[in-house]
Amino acid sequence: AMNWLLTSEIQLKVGVVSSQRLMLFGLYHLVSRKRCFAFMASSKLAALEGIQRHQPGILIITPDLDQADSGIEVVEQAHQLAGSLCSILIVNSSRHDPNLAFKSKAKAVICEEEIFTPGDPQDQLIISLAQGKSYRSPALKALIADQKLTAEGRQGQPPALTGRELAVAALLMEGCNDRHIAERLGMAYTTVRTHGRSLRQKFS
């Protein structure tokens, strides 16, 4: 995307949100040659301040922000401040919920591992943005499909129980009431009742 900006006639200002100093430094030098660099920020608060002050046209968010400063949250709030913002969200498949990323207001979403592999994902992202279309990368779509298949595979299987729930369930099947279970397991009566409610919810 940076190479595209450098060779294009587009004069949009770019904002970058990342907590990796090396990434910020590299992006700054790439974009500053084009004199379209607006700001760089390493937290959600700094990003939102930068958006208000500089009104960038493109916002690039990398996946290395702290959990409290999720890139997805930055995108959502950024679009409330600047509705026409073209945001590119880079997600980490082990840290971000792919469904939330897919449904986010980001114009383009791509997985971190796709950034470092040559081929179609980056090209398609750039083409989509140039045509004014939104983009969701193949890896992101594959993650969502895998989650759906895993969830469907779990249907029909017995729900997972904790060790305490298993112990309570076993005594319930023996015909023990909550008070007897509390005595036999050395639990408080209210705790046994809580486990009983949890069991009923899981098997209802």
mmCIF file of C-alpha atoms in Angstrom:
data_model
loop_
_atom_site.group_PDB
_atom_site.id
_atom_site.type_symbol
_atom_site.label_atom_id
_atom_site.label_comp_id
_atom_site.label_asym_id
_atom_site.label_seq_id
_atom_site.Cartn_x
_atom_site.Cartn_y
_atom_site.Cartn_z
ATOM 1 C CA ALA A 1 0.000 0.000 0.000
ATOM 2 C CA MET A 2 2.899 2.349 0.767
ATOM 3 C CA ASN A 3 4.536 1.633 -2.612
ATOM 4 C CA TRP A 4 1.221 2.330 -4.300
ATOM 5 C CA LEU A 5 0.973 5.672 -2.496
ATOM 6 C CA LEU A 6 4.514 6.602 -3.437
ATOM 7 C CA THR A 7 3.933 5.985 -7.158
ATOM 8 C CA SER A 8 0.373 7.312 -7.366
ATOM 9 C CA GLU A 9 -0.893 10.835 -7.838
ATOM 10 C CA ILE A 10 -3.108 10.527 -4.787
ATOM 11 C CA GLN A 11 -2.408 13.280 -2.292
ATOM 12 C CA LEU A 12 -4.172 11.806 0.714
ATOM 13 C CA LYS A 13 -2.748 12.300 4.182
ATOM 14 C CA VAL A 14 -1.879 9.048 5.962
ATOM 15 C CA GLY A 15 -2.128 8.213 9.661
ATOM 16 C CA VAL A 16 -0.453 5.139 11.139
ATOM 17 C CA VAL A 17 -1.397 3.455 14.425
ATOM 18 C CA SER A 18 1.219 1.015 15.679
ATOM 19 C CA SER A 19 3.188 0.336 18.849
ATOM 20 C CA GLN A 20 6.223 -1.023 16.983
ATOM 21 C CA ARG A 21 8.760 1.789 16.795
ATOM 22 C CA LEU A 22 10.588 0.166 13.892
ATOM 23 C CA MET A 23 7.331 -0.095 11.937
ATOM 24 C CA LEU A 24 6.515 3.549 12.664
ATOM 25 C CA PHE A 25 9.996 4.665 11.661
ATOM 26 C CA GLY A 26 9.872 2.730 8.366
ATOM 27 C CA LEU A 27 6.385 3.939 7.453
ATOM 28 C CA TYR A 28 7.306 7.512 8.338
ATOM 29 C CA HIS A 29 10.263 7.503 5.942
ATOM 30 C CA LEU A 30 8.223 5.908 3.163
ATOM 31 C CA VAL A 31 5.297 8.271 3.421
ATOM 32 C CA SER A 32 7.221 11.435 4.283
ATOM 33 C CA ARG A 33 8.859 11.330 0.825
ATOM 34 C CA LYS A 34 5.414 11.819 -0.613
ATOM 35 C CA ARG A 35 4.707 14.545 1.978
ATOM 36 C CA CYS A 36 1.385 12.985 2.782
ATOM 37 C CA PHE A 37 2.260 11.716 6.252
ATOM 38 C CA ALA A 38 -0.236 13.118 8.768
ATOM 39 C CA PHE A 39 0.659 11.481 12.088
ATOM 40 C CA MET A 40 1.746 8.309 13.803
ATOM 41 C CA ALA A 41 0.341 7.033 17.087
ATOM 42 C CA SER A 42 0.951 4.049 19.349
ATOM 43 C CA SER A 43 -2.343 4.022 21.273
ATOM 44 C CA LYS A 44 -6.051 4.469 20.658
ATOM 45 C CA LEU A 45 -6.168 7.817 22.468
ATOM 46 C CA ALA A 46 -3.256 9.236 20.469
ATOM 47 C CA ALA A 47 -4.774 7.899 17.231
ATOM 48 C CA LEU A 48 -8.136 9.559 17.878
ATOM 49 C CA GLU A 49 -6.420 12.849 18.721
ATOM 50 C CA GLY A 50 -4.391 12.584 15.494
ATOM 51 C CA ILE A 51 -7.518 11.933 13.433
ATOM 52 C CA GLN A 52 -9.319 14.938 14.900
ATOM 53 C CA ARG A 53 -6.343 17.221 14.399
ATOM 54 C CA HIS A 54 -5.115 16.106 10.959
ATOM 55 C CA GLN A 55 -8.175 14.539 9.266
ATOM 56 C CA PRO A 56 -6.199 11.892 7.330
ATOM 57 C CA GLY A 57 -7.636 10.175 4.271
ATOM 58 C CA ILE A 58 -5.973 6.813 4.986
ATOM 59 C CA LEU A 59 -5.492 5.185 8.382
ATOM 60 C CA ILE A 60 -3.284 2.079 8.729
ATOM 61 C CA ILE A 61 -3.629 0.092 11.963
ATOM 62 C CA THR A 62 -1.131 -2.683 12.772
ATOM 63 C CA PRO A 63 -1.937 -5.649 15.075
ATOM 64 C CA ASP A 64 0.609 -4.924 17.792
ATOM 65 C CA LEU A 65 -1.441 -2.605 20.013
ATOM 66 C CA ASP A 66 -2.120 -3.629 23.591
ATOM 67 C CA GLN A 67 -5.292 -5.618 24.216
ATOM 68 C CA ALA A 68 -6.818 -2.517 25.809
ATOM 69 C CA ASP A 69 -6.167 -0.607 22.574
ATOM 70 C CA SER A 70 -7.527 -3.103 20.059
ATOM 71 C CA GLY A 71 -7.090 -2.069 16.438
ATOM 72 C CA ILE A 72 -10.743 -2.969 15.871
ATOM 73 C CA GLU A 73 -11.786 -0.449 18.537
ATOM 74 C CA VAL A 74 -9.561 2.184 16.928
ATOM 75 C CA VAL A 75 -11.269 1.604 13.559
ATOM 76 C CA GLU A 76 -14.781 1.852 14.993
ATOM 77 C CA GLN A 77 -14.095 5.091 16.862
ATOM 78 C CA ALA A 78 -12.038 6.553 14.016
ATOM 79 C CA HIS A 79 -14.978 6.195 11.632
ATOM 80 C CA GLN A 80 -17.217 8.017 14.090
ATOM 81 C CA LEU A 81 -14.806 10.950 13.889
ATOM 82 C CA ALA A 82 -14.214 10.769 10.126
ATOM 83 C CA GLY A 83 -16.870 8.849 8.215
ATOM 84 C CA SER A 84 -15.085 8.966 4.840
ATOM 85 C CA LEU A 85 -11.839 7.604 6.276
ATOM 86 C CA CYS A 86 -10.193 4.786 4.295
ATOM 87 C CA SER A 87 -8.926 2.470 7.040
ATOM 88 C CA ILE A 88 -6.669 -0.546 6.541
ATOM 89 C CA LEU A 89 -6.771 -2.947 9.483
ATOM 90 C CA ILE A 90 -4.014 -5.527 9.830
ATOM 91 C CA VAL A 91 -5.120 -8.303 12.208
ATOM 92 C CA ASN A 92 -3.289 -10.991 14.124
ATOM 93 C CA SER A 93 -5.220 -14.262 13.833
ATOM 94 C CA SER A 94 -4.212 -15.391 17.329
ATOM 95 C CA ARG A 95 -5.173 -12.119 19.055
ATOM 96 C CA HIS A 96 -8.146 -10.712 17.154
ATOM 97 C CA ASP A 97 -11.622 -12.121 16.671
ATOM 98 C CA PRO A 98 -11.848 -12.603 12.879
ATOM 99 C CA ASN A 99 -15.629 -12.103 12.930
ATOM 100 C CA LEU A 100 -15.287 -8.717 14.630
ATOM 101 C CA ALA A 101 -12.550 -7.718 12.194
ATOM 102 C CA PHE A 102 -14.650 -8.843 9.216
ATOM 103 C CA LYS A 103 -17.689 -6.861 10.405
ATOM 104 C CA SER A 104 -15.673 -3.794 11.396
ATOM 105 C CA LYS A 105 -15.971 -0.484 9.579
ATOM 106 C CA ALA A 106 -12.464 -0.877 8.153
ATOM 107 C CA LYS A 107 -12.375 -0.413 4.393
ATOM 108 C CA ALA A 108 -9.813 -3.215 4.124
ATOM 109 C CA VAL A 109 -8.854 -6.038 6.502
ATOM 110 C CA ILE A 110 -5.842 -8.268 5.953
ATOM 111 C CA CYS A 111 -4.076 -10.801 8.191
ATOM 112 C CA GLU A 112 -0.580 -10.049 9.417
ATOM 113 C CA GLU A 113 0.933 -13.149 7.798
ATOM 114 C CA GLU A 114 -0.363 -12.018 4.378
ATOM 115 C CA ILE A 115 1.598 -8.776 4.610
ATOM 116 C CA PHE A 116 4.908 -10.646 4.513
ATOM 117 C CA THR A 117 4.067 -13.075 1.705
ATOM 118 C CA PRO A 118 4.249 -12.017 -1.944
ATOM 119 C CA GLY A 119 1.181 -12.466 -4.059
ATOM 120 C CA ASP A 120 -2.408 -11.541 -4.497
ATOM 121 C CA PRO A 121 -3.664 -10.353 -1.070
ATOM 122 C CA GLN A 122 -1.805 -7.022 -1.086
ATOM 123 C CA ASP A 123 -2.451 -6.493 -4.798
ATOM 124 C CA GLN A 124 -6.153 -7.193 -4.408
ATOM 125 C CA LEU A 125 -6.330 -4.884 -1.389
ATOM 126 C CA ILE A 126 -4.799 -2.013 -3.357
ATOM 127 C CA ILE A 127 -7.000 -2.646 -6.409
ATOM 128 C CA SER A 128 -10.124 -2.765 -4.244
ATOM 129 C CA LEU A 129 -9.262 0.516 -2.509
ATOM 130 C CA ALA A 130 -8.445 2.166 -5.845
ATOM 131 C CA GLN A 131 -11.896 1.115 -7.098
ATOM 132 C CA GLY A 132 -13.589 2.369 -3.937
ATOM 133 C CA LYS A 133 -14.513 -1.147 -2.803
ATOM 134 C CA SER A 134 -14.078 -2.775 0.576
ATOM 135 C CA TYR A 135 -11.710 -5.725 0.955
ATOM 136 C CA ARG A 136 -11.542 -8.772 3.230
ATOM 137 C CA SER A 137 -8.512 -11.005 2.713
ATOM 138 C CA PRO A 138 -8.637 -14.753 1.883
ATOM 139 C CA ALA A 139 -6.895 -15.684 5.148
ATOM 140 C CA LEU A 140 -9.486 -13.764 7.171
ATOM 141 C CA LYS A 141 -12.335 -15.502 5.340
ATOM 142 C CA ALA A 142 -10.644 -18.880 5.902
ATOM 143 C CA LEU A 143 -10.399 -18.202 9.657
ATOM 144 C CA ILE A 144 -14.110 -17.425 9.811
ATOM 145 C CA ALA A 145 -14.961 -20.566 7.829
ATOM 146 C CA ASP A 146 -12.792 -22.681 10.173
ATOM 147 C CA GLN A 147 -14.534 -21.217 13.217
ATOM 148 C CA LYS A 148 -17.920 -21.998 11.706
ATOM 149 C CA LEU A 149 -16.940 -25.598 10.894
ATOM 150 C CA THR A 150 -15.532 -26.080 14.405
ATOM 151 C CA ALA A 151 -18.730 -24.732 15.956
ATOM 152 C CA GLU A 152 -20.862 -26.987 13.739
ATOM 153 C CA GLY A 153 -18.681 -29.979 14.661
ATOM 154 C CA ARG A 154 -19.297 -29.328 18.329
ATOM 155 C CA GLN A 155 -23.067 -29.487 17.894
ATOM 156 C CA GLY A 156 -24.475 -32.751 19.156
ATOM 157 C CA GLN A 157 -21.526 -33.328 21.481
ATOM 158 C CA PRO A 158 -22.093 -33.187 25.240
ATOM 159 C CA PRO A 159 -21.208 -29.818 26.746
ATOM 160 C CA ALA A 160 -17.867 -29.516 28.528
ATOM 161 C CA LEU A 161 -18.138 -29.712 32.331
ATOM 162 C CA THR A 162 -15.735 -28.532 35.018
ATOM 163 C CA GLY A 163 -14.379 -30.999 37.560
ATOM 164 C CA ARG A 164 -16.772 -29.731 40.244
ATOM 165 C CA GLU A 165 -19.735 -29.900 37.871
ATOM 166 C CA LEU A 166 -18.867 -33.521 37.065
ATOM 167 C CA ALA A 167 -18.737 -34.368 40.781
ATOM 168 C CA VAL A 168 -22.084 -32.672 41.434
ATOM 169 C CA ALA A 169 -23.657 -34.333 38.378
ATOM 170 C CA ALA A 170 -22.485 -37.781 39.509
ATOM 171 C CA LEU A 171 -24.097 -37.364 42.937
ATOM 172 C CA LEU A 172 -27.280 -35.964 41.417
ATOM 173 C CA MET A 173 -27.510 -39.111 39.297
ATOM 174 C CA GLU A 174 -27.194 -41.160 42.497
ATOM 175 C CA GLY A 175 -30.282 -39.372 43.776
ATOM 176 C CA CYS A 176 -28.568 -37.073 46.308
ATOM 177 C CA ASN A 177 -30.161 -33.719 47.042
ATOM 178 C CA ASP A 178 -28.237 -30.448 47.217
ATOM 179 C CA ARG A 179 -27.649 -30.639 51.000
ATOM 180 C CA HIS A 180 -26.248 -34.171 50.819
ATOM 181 C CA ILE A 181 -24.008 -33.168 47.905
ATOM 182 C CA ALA A 182 -22.710 -30.172 49.861
ATOM 183 C CA GLU A 183 -21.848 -32.427 52.818
ATOM 184 C CA ARG A 184 -20.189 -35.131 50.720
ATOM 185 C CA LEU A 185 -18.110 -32.733 48.624
ATOM 186 C CA GLY A 186 -17.375 -30.249 51.422
ATOM 187 C CA MET A 187 -18.995 -27.399 49.523
ATOM 188 C CA ALA A 188 -21.279 -24.622 50.620
ATOM 189 C CA TYR A 189 -24.945 -25.329 49.903
ATOM 190 C CA THR A 190 -25.182 -22.179 47.714
ATOM 191 C CA THR A 191 -22.181 -23.347 45.668
ATOM 192 C CA VAL A 192 -23.892 -26.671 44.967
ATOM 193 C CA ARG A 193 -27.017 -24.779 43.885
ATOM 194 C CA THR A 194 -24.894 -22.655 41.533
ATOM 195 C CA HIS A 195 -23.340 -25.767 39.972
ATOM 196 C CA GLY A 196 -26.818 -27.247 39.613
ATOM 197 C CA ARG A 197 -28.049 -24.170 37.733
ATOM 198 C CA SER A 198 -24.998 -24.309 35.489
ATOM 199 C CA LEU A 199 -25.679 -27.986 34.707
ATOM 200 C CA ARG A 200 -29.318 -27.289 33.860
ATOM 201 C CA GLN A 201 -28.284 -24.456 31.513
ATOM 202 C CA LYS A 202 -25.717 -26.632 29.750
ATOM 203 C CA PHE A 203 -28.117 -29.507 29.221
ATOM 204 C CA SER A 204 -31.299 -27.533 28.500
#
